[in-house]
C-alpha cells in the first residue's frame, strides 16, 4: 500500500533516551523509505526519565536537517497508529539474537492484528550492538561516560536532568 506520499515507515519505541543505535537505524531507514516516522510511545505505566515532549524535541533536533524523518508520539495499538499514518512498514532494530524472540513475537502479533503492515528488521552498525537506553541511563546515573553512545544534545539533556531531578515526568 504505497500511498501518494511514497513508502512510509514507522519506527516505534520508547526512546528514553534516544541513543546512537536508534540514530543509526533511523538513518538507515531514511535511506530506504520516502519517510520514516519516529513514533514515541506514550506509556502511562512507565516512569520515564524524559517526558514524551522532551524526547520528541530532542529527536526533532537531531534530525532537523533531514526532511524525510518525522517525529511523532502515539498511544494505544501500534498497528492502528501505523494504519492512521498510512504506513506500509514497521521498522525495528535487531542488535543481537537475544532481541530476536521478543521482536518476532511482536512482529507476528502485529501481523495477526493487521496483515497489511509488514515489519522490517534492520541491524545497526556493530559498534552500537551493545547500546541500549536502559544501560545508558544506568551508566549515566552511576557517573559513567555516555559520550559516543548518545547524540551530544541528549548527553547535555541528561546532565540537565540530573541537575534538576524530581520534575514531573510523563
Ligand atoms: O523501545 P521499546 O520499548 O522496545 O518499544 C516497544 C514498542 C513501543 C514498539 C511496543 O511496546 C509497542 O508497540 N507498544 C504499543 C502497544 C501495542 O501495539 N502492543 C502490541 C504489540 S504486539
PDB file of C-alpha atoms and ligand atoms in Angstrom:
ATOM      1  CA  UNK A   1       0.000   0.000   0.000  1.00  0.00           C
ATOM      2  CA  UNK A   2       2.319   2.762  -1.190  1.00  0.00           C
ATOM      3  CA  UNK A   3       0.371   5.982  -0.701  1.00  0.00           C
ATOM      4  CA  UNK A   4       0.888   9.180  -2.695  1.00  0.00           C
ATOM      5  CA  UNK A   5       3.439  10.084  -0.025  1.00  0.00           C
ATOM      6  CA  UNK A   6       5.573   7.111  -1.163  1.00  0.00           C
ATOM      7  CA  UNK A   7       6.797   4.352   1.108  1.00  0.00           C
ATOM      8  CA  UNK A   8       6.186   5.328   4.698  1.00  0.00           C
ATOM      9  CA  UNK A   9       7.770   3.516   7.633  1.00  0.00           C
ATOM     10  CA  UNK A  10       7.019   3.851  11.320  1.00  0.00           C
ATOM     11  CA  UNK A  11       9.895   3.327  13.744  1.00  0.00           C
ATOM     12  CA  UNK A  12       8.196   2.899  17.134  1.00  0.00           C
ATOM     13  CA  UNK A  13       9.782   2.815  20.536  1.00  0.00           C
ATOM     14  CA  UNK A  14      10.242   4.309  23.954  1.00  0.00           C
ATOM     15  CA  UNK A  15      13.427   6.252  23.121  1.00  0.00           C
ATOM     16  CA  UNK A  16      14.100   7.128  26.768  1.00  0.00           C
ATOM     17  CA  UNK A  17      16.572   8.382  25.744  1.00  0.00           C
ATOM     18  CA  UNK A  18      17.391   8.332  22.040  1.00  0.00           C
ATOM     19  CA  UNK A  19      20.718   6.502  21.571  1.00  0.00           C
ATOM     20  CA  UNK A  20      23.201   6.475  18.718  1.00  0.00           C
ATOM     21  CA  UNK A  21      21.908   2.979  17.959  1.00  0.00           C
ATOM     22  CA  UNK A  22      18.451   4.463  17.336  1.00  0.00           C
ATOM     23  CA  UNK A  23      20.002   7.263  15.267  1.00  0.00           C
ATOM     24  CA  UNK A  24      21.823   4.669  13.157  1.00  0.00           C
ATOM     25  CA  UNK A  25      18.594   2.745  12.476  1.00  0.00           C
ATOM     26  CA  UNK A  26      16.667   5.937  11.654  1.00  0.00           C
ATOM     27  CA  UNK A  27      19.353   6.965   9.155  1.00  0.00           C
ATOM     28  CA  UNK A  28      19.338   3.536   7.542  1.00  0.00           C
ATOM     29  CA  UNK A  29      15.533   3.666   7.363  1.00  0.00           C
ATOM     30  CA  UNK A  30      15.571   7.177   5.909  1.00  0.00           C
ATOM     31  CA  UNK A  31      17.839   5.929   3.116  1.00  0.00           C
ATOM     32  CA  UNK A  32      15.337   3.218   2.153  1.00  0.00           C
ATOM     33  CA  UNK A  33      11.915   4.751   2.760  1.00  0.00           C
ATOM     34  CA  UNK A  34      10.475   8.025   1.461  1.00  0.00           C
ATOM     35  CA  UNK A  35       9.513   8.943   5.000  1.00  0.00           C
ATOM     36  CA  UNK A  36      10.288   7.413   8.366  1.00  0.00           C
ATOM     37  CA  UNK A  37       8.129   8.406  11.310  1.00  0.00           C
ATOM     38  CA  UNK A  38       9.855   8.036  14.663  1.00  0.00           C
ATOM     39  CA  UNK A  39       6.849   7.223  16.859  1.00  0.00           C
ATOM     40  CA  UNK A  40       7.367   7.629  20.594  1.00  0.00           C
ATOM     41  CA  UNK A  41       5.034   5.550  22.742  1.00  0.00           C
ATOM     42  CA  UNK A  42       3.062   7.399  25.400  1.00  0.00           C
ATOM     43  CA  UNK A  43       3.099   4.770  28.134  1.00  0.00           C
ATOM     44  CA  UNK A  44       1.313   5.773  31.348  1.00  0.00           C
ATOM     45  CA  UNK A  45       2.576   2.586  33.062  1.00  0.00           C
ATOM     46  CA  UNK A  46       6.229   3.614  32.894  1.00  0.00           C
ATOM     47  CA  UNK A  47       8.051   6.383  34.756  1.00  0.00           C
ATOM     48  CA  UNK A  48      10.350   7.713  32.065  1.00  0.00           C
ATOM     49  CA  UNK A  49      13.432   9.826  32.600  1.00  0.00           C
ATOM     50  CA  UNK A  50      12.329  12.266  29.890  1.00  0.00           C
ATOM     51  CA  UNK A  51       8.775  13.330  29.100  1.00  0.00           C
ATOM     52  CA  UNK A  52       7.369  12.397  25.697  1.00  0.00           C
ATOM     53  CA  UNK A  53       7.635  16.059  24.682  1.00  0.00           C
ATOM     54  CA  UNK A  54      11.286  16.207  25.734  1.00  0.00           C
ATOM     55  CA  UNK A  55      12.026  13.022  23.799  1.00  0.00           C
ATOM     56  CA  UNK A  56      10.205  14.395  20.739  1.00  0.00           C
ATOM     57  CA  UNK A  57      12.091  17.705  20.913  1.00  0.00           C
ATOM     58  CA  UNK A  58      15.488  16.005  21.240  1.00  0.00           C
ATOM     59  CA  UNK A  59      14.767  13.648  18.335  1.00  0.00           C
ATOM     60  CA  UNK A  60      13.483  16.505  16.144  1.00  0.00           C
ATOM     61  CA  UNK A  61      16.622  18.482  16.898  1.00  0.00           C
ATOM     62  CA  UNK A  62      18.914  15.577  15.979  1.00  0.00           C
ATOM     63  CA  UNK A  63      17.124  15.122  12.621  1.00  0.00           C
ATOM     64  CA  UNK A  64      16.360  18.796  11.940  1.00  0.00           C
ATOM     65  CA  UNK A  65      18.263  18.690   8.637  1.00  0.00           C
ATOM     66  CA  UNK A  66      16.544  15.518   7.396  1.00  0.00           C
ATOM     67  CA  UNK A  67      13.113  16.258   5.925  1.00  0.00           C
ATOM     68  CA  UNK A  68      12.423  12.536   5.438  1.00  0.00           C
ATOM     69  CA  UNK A  69      12.439  11.986   9.204  1.00  0.00           C
ATOM     70  CA  UNK A  70       9.282  12.903  11.106  1.00  0.00           C
ATOM     71  CA  UNK A  71       8.858  12.662  14.869  1.00  0.00           C
ATOM     72  CA  UNK A  72       5.501  11.923  16.472  1.00  0.00           C
ATOM     73  CA  UNK A  73       4.014  10.240  19.535  1.00  0.00           C
ATOM     74  CA  UNK A  74       1.295   7.631  19.775  1.00  0.00           C
ATOM     75  CA  UNK A  75      -0.925   5.874  22.291  1.00  0.00           C
ATOM     76  CA  UNK A  76      -2.693   2.546  22.017  1.00  0.00           C
ATOM     77  CA  UNK A  77      -2.074  -0.129  19.429  1.00  0.00           C
ATOM     78  CA  UNK A  78       0.896   0.386  17.145  1.00  0.00           C
ATOM     79  CA  UNK A  79      -0.822  -1.160  14.103  1.00  0.00           C
ATOM     80  CA  UNK A  80      -3.770   1.216  14.483  1.00  0.00           C
ATOM     81  CA  UNK A  81      -1.375   4.149  14.637  1.00  0.00           C
ATOM     82  CA  UNK A  82       0.529   2.837  11.584  1.00  0.00           C
ATOM     83  CA  UNK A  83      -2.749   2.468   9.656  1.00  0.00           C
ATOM     84  CA  UNK A  84      -3.801   6.007  10.603  1.00  0.00           C
ATOM     85  CA  UNK A  85      -0.458   7.287   9.315  1.00  0.00           C
ATOM     86  CA  UNK A  86      -0.844   5.196   6.127  1.00  0.00           C
ATOM     87  CA  UNK A  87       2.447   3.464   6.808  1.00  0.00           C
ATOM     88  CA  UNK A  88       3.430   0.321   4.894  1.00  0.00           C
ATOM     89  CA  UNK A  89       6.161  -0.810   7.223  1.00  0.00           C
ATOM     90  CA  UNK A  90       7.117  -1.011  10.892  1.00  0.00           C
ATOM     91  CA  UNK A  91      10.878  -0.759  11.361  1.00  0.00           C
ATOM     92  CA  UNK A  92      12.561  -2.379  14.354  1.00  0.00           C
ATOM     93  CA  UNK A  93      16.239  -2.645  15.149  1.00  0.00           C
ATOM     94  CA  UNK A  94      17.790  -6.031  15.900  1.00  0.00           C
ATOM     95  CA  UNK A  95      21.011  -5.836  17.862  1.00  0.00           C
ATOM     96  CA  UNK A  96      21.555  -9.455  18.797  1.00  0.00           C
ATOM     97  CA  UNK A  97      19.933 -12.890  18.855  1.00  0.00           C
ATOM     98  CA  UNK A  98      18.638 -12.028  22.324  1.00  0.00           C
ATOM     99  CA  UNK A  99      16.381  -9.372  20.772  1.00  0.00           C
ATOM    100  CA  UNK A 100      15.001 -11.796  18.244  1.00  0.00           C
ATOM    101  CA  UNK A 101      12.498 -13.820  20.253  1.00  0.00           C
ATOM    102  CA  UNK A 102      10.538 -10.852  21.571  1.00  0.00           C
ATOM    103  CA  UNK A 103      10.773  -8.985  18.275  1.00  0.00           C
ATOM    104  CA  UNK A 104       9.488 -11.976  16.309  1.00  0.00           C
ATOM    105  CA  UNK A 105       6.574 -12.347  18.724  1.00  0.00           C
ATOM    106  CA  UNK A 106       5.705  -8.664  18.332  1.00  0.00           C
ATOM    107  CA  UNK A 107       6.057  -8.750  14.550  1.00  0.00           C
ATOM    108  CA  UNK A 108       3.809 -11.797  14.236  1.00  0.00           C
ATOM    109  CA  UNK A 109       1.259 -10.389  16.689  1.00  0.00           C
ATOM    110  CA  UNK A 110       1.199  -7.127  14.747  1.00  0.00           C
ATOM    111  CA  UNK A 111       0.715  -9.123  11.524  1.00  0.00           C
ATOM    112  CA  UNK A 112      -2.143 -11.003  13.194  1.00  0.00           C
ATOM    113  CA  UNK A 113      -3.716  -7.641  14.068  1.00  0.00           C
ATOM    114  CA  UNK A 114      -3.090  -6.065  10.662  1.00  0.00           C
ATOM    115  CA  UNK A 115      -1.914  -8.156   7.706  1.00  0.00           C
ATOM    116  CA  UNK A 116      -1.280  -5.071   5.558  1.00  0.00           C
ATOM    117  CA  UNK A 117       1.653  -3.798   7.609  1.00  0.00           C
ATOM    118  CA  UNK A 118       4.998  -5.534   7.287  1.00  0.00           C
ATOM    119  CA  UNK A 119       7.713  -5.454   9.951  1.00  0.00           C
ATOM    120  CA  UNK A 120      11.220  -4.869   8.609  1.00  0.00           C
ATOM    121  CA  UNK A 121      14.205  -5.544  10.864  1.00  0.00           C
ATOM    122  CA  UNK A 122      17.353  -3.529  10.469  1.00  0.00           C
ATOM    123  CA  UNK A 123      20.748  -4.119  12.070  1.00  0.00           C
ATOM    124  CA  UNK A 124      22.708  -1.199  13.454  1.00  0.00           C
ATOM    125  CA  UNK A 125      26.445  -0.768  12.970  1.00  0.00           C
ATOM    126  CA  UNK A 126      28.369  -3.325  15.045  1.00  0.00           C
ATOM    127  CA  UNK A 127      29.622  -0.542  17.304  1.00  0.00           C
ATOM    128  CA  UNK A 128      26.065   0.029  18.577  1.00  0.00           C
ATOM    129  CA  UNK A 129      25.017  -3.588  19.119  1.00  0.00           C
ATOM    130  CA  UNK A 130      25.611  -3.310  22.868  1.00  0.00           C
ATOM    131  CA  UNK A 131      23.951   0.100  23.303  1.00  0.00           C
ATOM    132  CA  UNK A 132      20.540   0.352  24.969  1.00  0.00           C
ATOM    133  CA  UNK A 133      18.585   3.190  26.571  1.00  0.00           C
ATOM    134  CA  UNK A 134      18.434   1.217  29.811  1.00  0.00           C
ATOM    135  CA  UNK A 135      22.210   0.844  30.060  1.00  0.00           C
ATOM    136  CA  UNK A 136      22.784   4.478  29.046  1.00  0.00           C
ATOM    137  CA  UNK A 137      20.550   5.623  31.935  1.00  0.00           C
ATOM    138  CA  UNK A 138      22.245   3.273  34.373  1.00  0.00           C
ATOM    139  CA  UNK A 139      25.775   4.282  33.348  1.00  0.00           C
ATOM    140  CA  UNK A 140      24.921   7.973  33.468  1.00  0.00           C
ATOM    141  CA  UNK A 141      23.237   7.692  36.875  1.00  0.00           C
ATOM    142  CA  UNK A 142      26.363   5.978  38.227  1.00  0.00           C
ATOM    143  CA  UNK A 143      28.669   8.691  36.914  1.00  0.00           C
ATOM    144  CA  UNK A 144      30.000   6.846  33.859  1.00  0.00           C
ATOM    145  CA  UNK A 145      30.609   8.427  30.489  1.00  0.00           C
ATOM    146  CA  UNK A 146      27.955   8.038  27.796  1.00  0.00           C
ATOM    147  CA  UNK A 147      29.904  10.002  25.209  1.00  0.00           C
ATOM    148  CA  UNK A 148      29.581   8.314  21.829  1.00  0.00           C
ATOM    149  CA  UNK A 149      26.586   6.273  22.970  1.00  0.00           C
ATOM    150  CA  UNK A 150      24.009   9.056  22.595  1.00  0.00           C
ATOM    151  CA  UNK A 151      23.831  12.244  20.488  1.00  0.00           C
ATOM    152  CA  UNK A 152      25.671  15.164  22.130  1.00  0.00           C
ATOM    153  CA  UNK A 153      22.443  17.031  22.807  1.00  0.00           C
ATOM    154  CA  UNK A 154      20.993  14.014  24.617  1.00  0.00           C
ATOM    155  CA  UNK A 155      24.126  13.938  26.780  1.00  0.00           C
ATOM    156  CA  UNK A 156      23.582  17.617  27.609  1.00  0.00           C
ATOM    157  CA  UNK A 157      19.927  16.937  28.464  1.00  0.00           C
ATOM    158  CA  UNK A 158      20.933  14.014  30.683  1.00  0.00           C
ATOM    159  CA  UNK A 159      23.238  16.338  32.626  1.00  0.00           C
ATOM    160  CA  UNK A 160      20.481  18.965  32.957  1.00  0.00           C
ATOM    161  CA  UNK A 161      18.009  16.326  34.035  1.00  0.00           C
ATOM    162  CA  UNK A 162      20.450  15.110  36.695  1.00  0.00           C
ATOM    163  CA  UNK A 163      20.976  18.673  37.924  1.00  0.00           C
ATOM    164  CA  UNK A 164      17.211  19.232  38.266  1.00  0.00           C
ATOM    165  CA  UNK A 165      15.720  15.918  39.415  1.00  0.00           C
ATOM    166  CA  UNK A 166      12.182  15.428  40.615  1.00  0.00           C
ATOM    167  CA  UNK A 167      10.484  17.206  37.721  1.00  0.00           C
ATOM    168  CA  UNK A 168       7.047  15.758  36.894  1.00  0.00           C
ATOM    169  CA  UNK A 169       7.604  13.074  34.235  1.00  0.00           C
ATOM    170  CA  UNK A 170       5.027  11.773  31.757  1.00  0.00           C
TER     171      UNK A 170
HETATM  172  O1  LIG B   1      11.530   0.826  22.585  1.00  0.00           O
HETATM  173  P1  LIG B   1      10.645  -0.303  23.014  1.00  0.00           P
HETATM  174  O2  LIG B   1      10.228  -0.125  24.459  1.00  0.00           O
HETATM  175  O3  LIG B   1      11.271  -1.649  22.737  1.00  0.00           O
HETATM  176  O4  LIG B   1       9.311  -0.231  22.110  1.00  0.00           O
HETATM  177  C1  LIG B   1       8.243  -1.120  22.312  1.00  0.00           C
HETATM  178  C2  LIG B   1       7.008  -0.703  21.465  1.00  0.00           C
HETATM  179  C3  LIG B   1       6.649   0.736  21.706  1.00  0.00           C
HETATM  180  C4  LIG B   1       7.346  -0.890  19.989  1.00  0.00           C
HETATM  181  C5  LIG B   1       5.839  -1.642  21.849  1.00  0.00           C
HETATM  182  O5  LIG B   1       5.689  -1.669  23.224  1.00  0.00           O
HETATM  183  C6  LIG B   1       4.516  -1.229  21.215  1.00  0.00           C
HETATM  184  O6  LIG B   1       4.335  -1.346  20.017  1.00  0.00           O
HETATM  185  N1  LIG B   1       3.573  -0.722  22.046  1.00  0.00           N
HETATM  186  C7  LIG B   1       2.289  -0.248  21.584  1.00  0.00           C
HETATM  187  C8  LIG B   1       1.148  -1.145  22.058  1.00  0.00           C
HETATM  188  C9  LIG B   1       0.968  -2.313  21.118  1.00  0.00           C
HETATM  189  O7  LIG B   1       0.684  -2.167  19.942  1.00  0.00           O
HETATM  190  N2  LIG B   1       1.154  -3.537  21.669  1.00  0.00           N
HETATM  191  C10 LIG B   1       1.071  -4.768  20.921  1.00  0.00           C
HETATM  192  C11 LIG B   1       2.436  -5.073  20.297  1.00  0.00           C
HETATM  193  S1  LIG B   1       2.481  -6.692  19.643  1.00  0.00           S
END
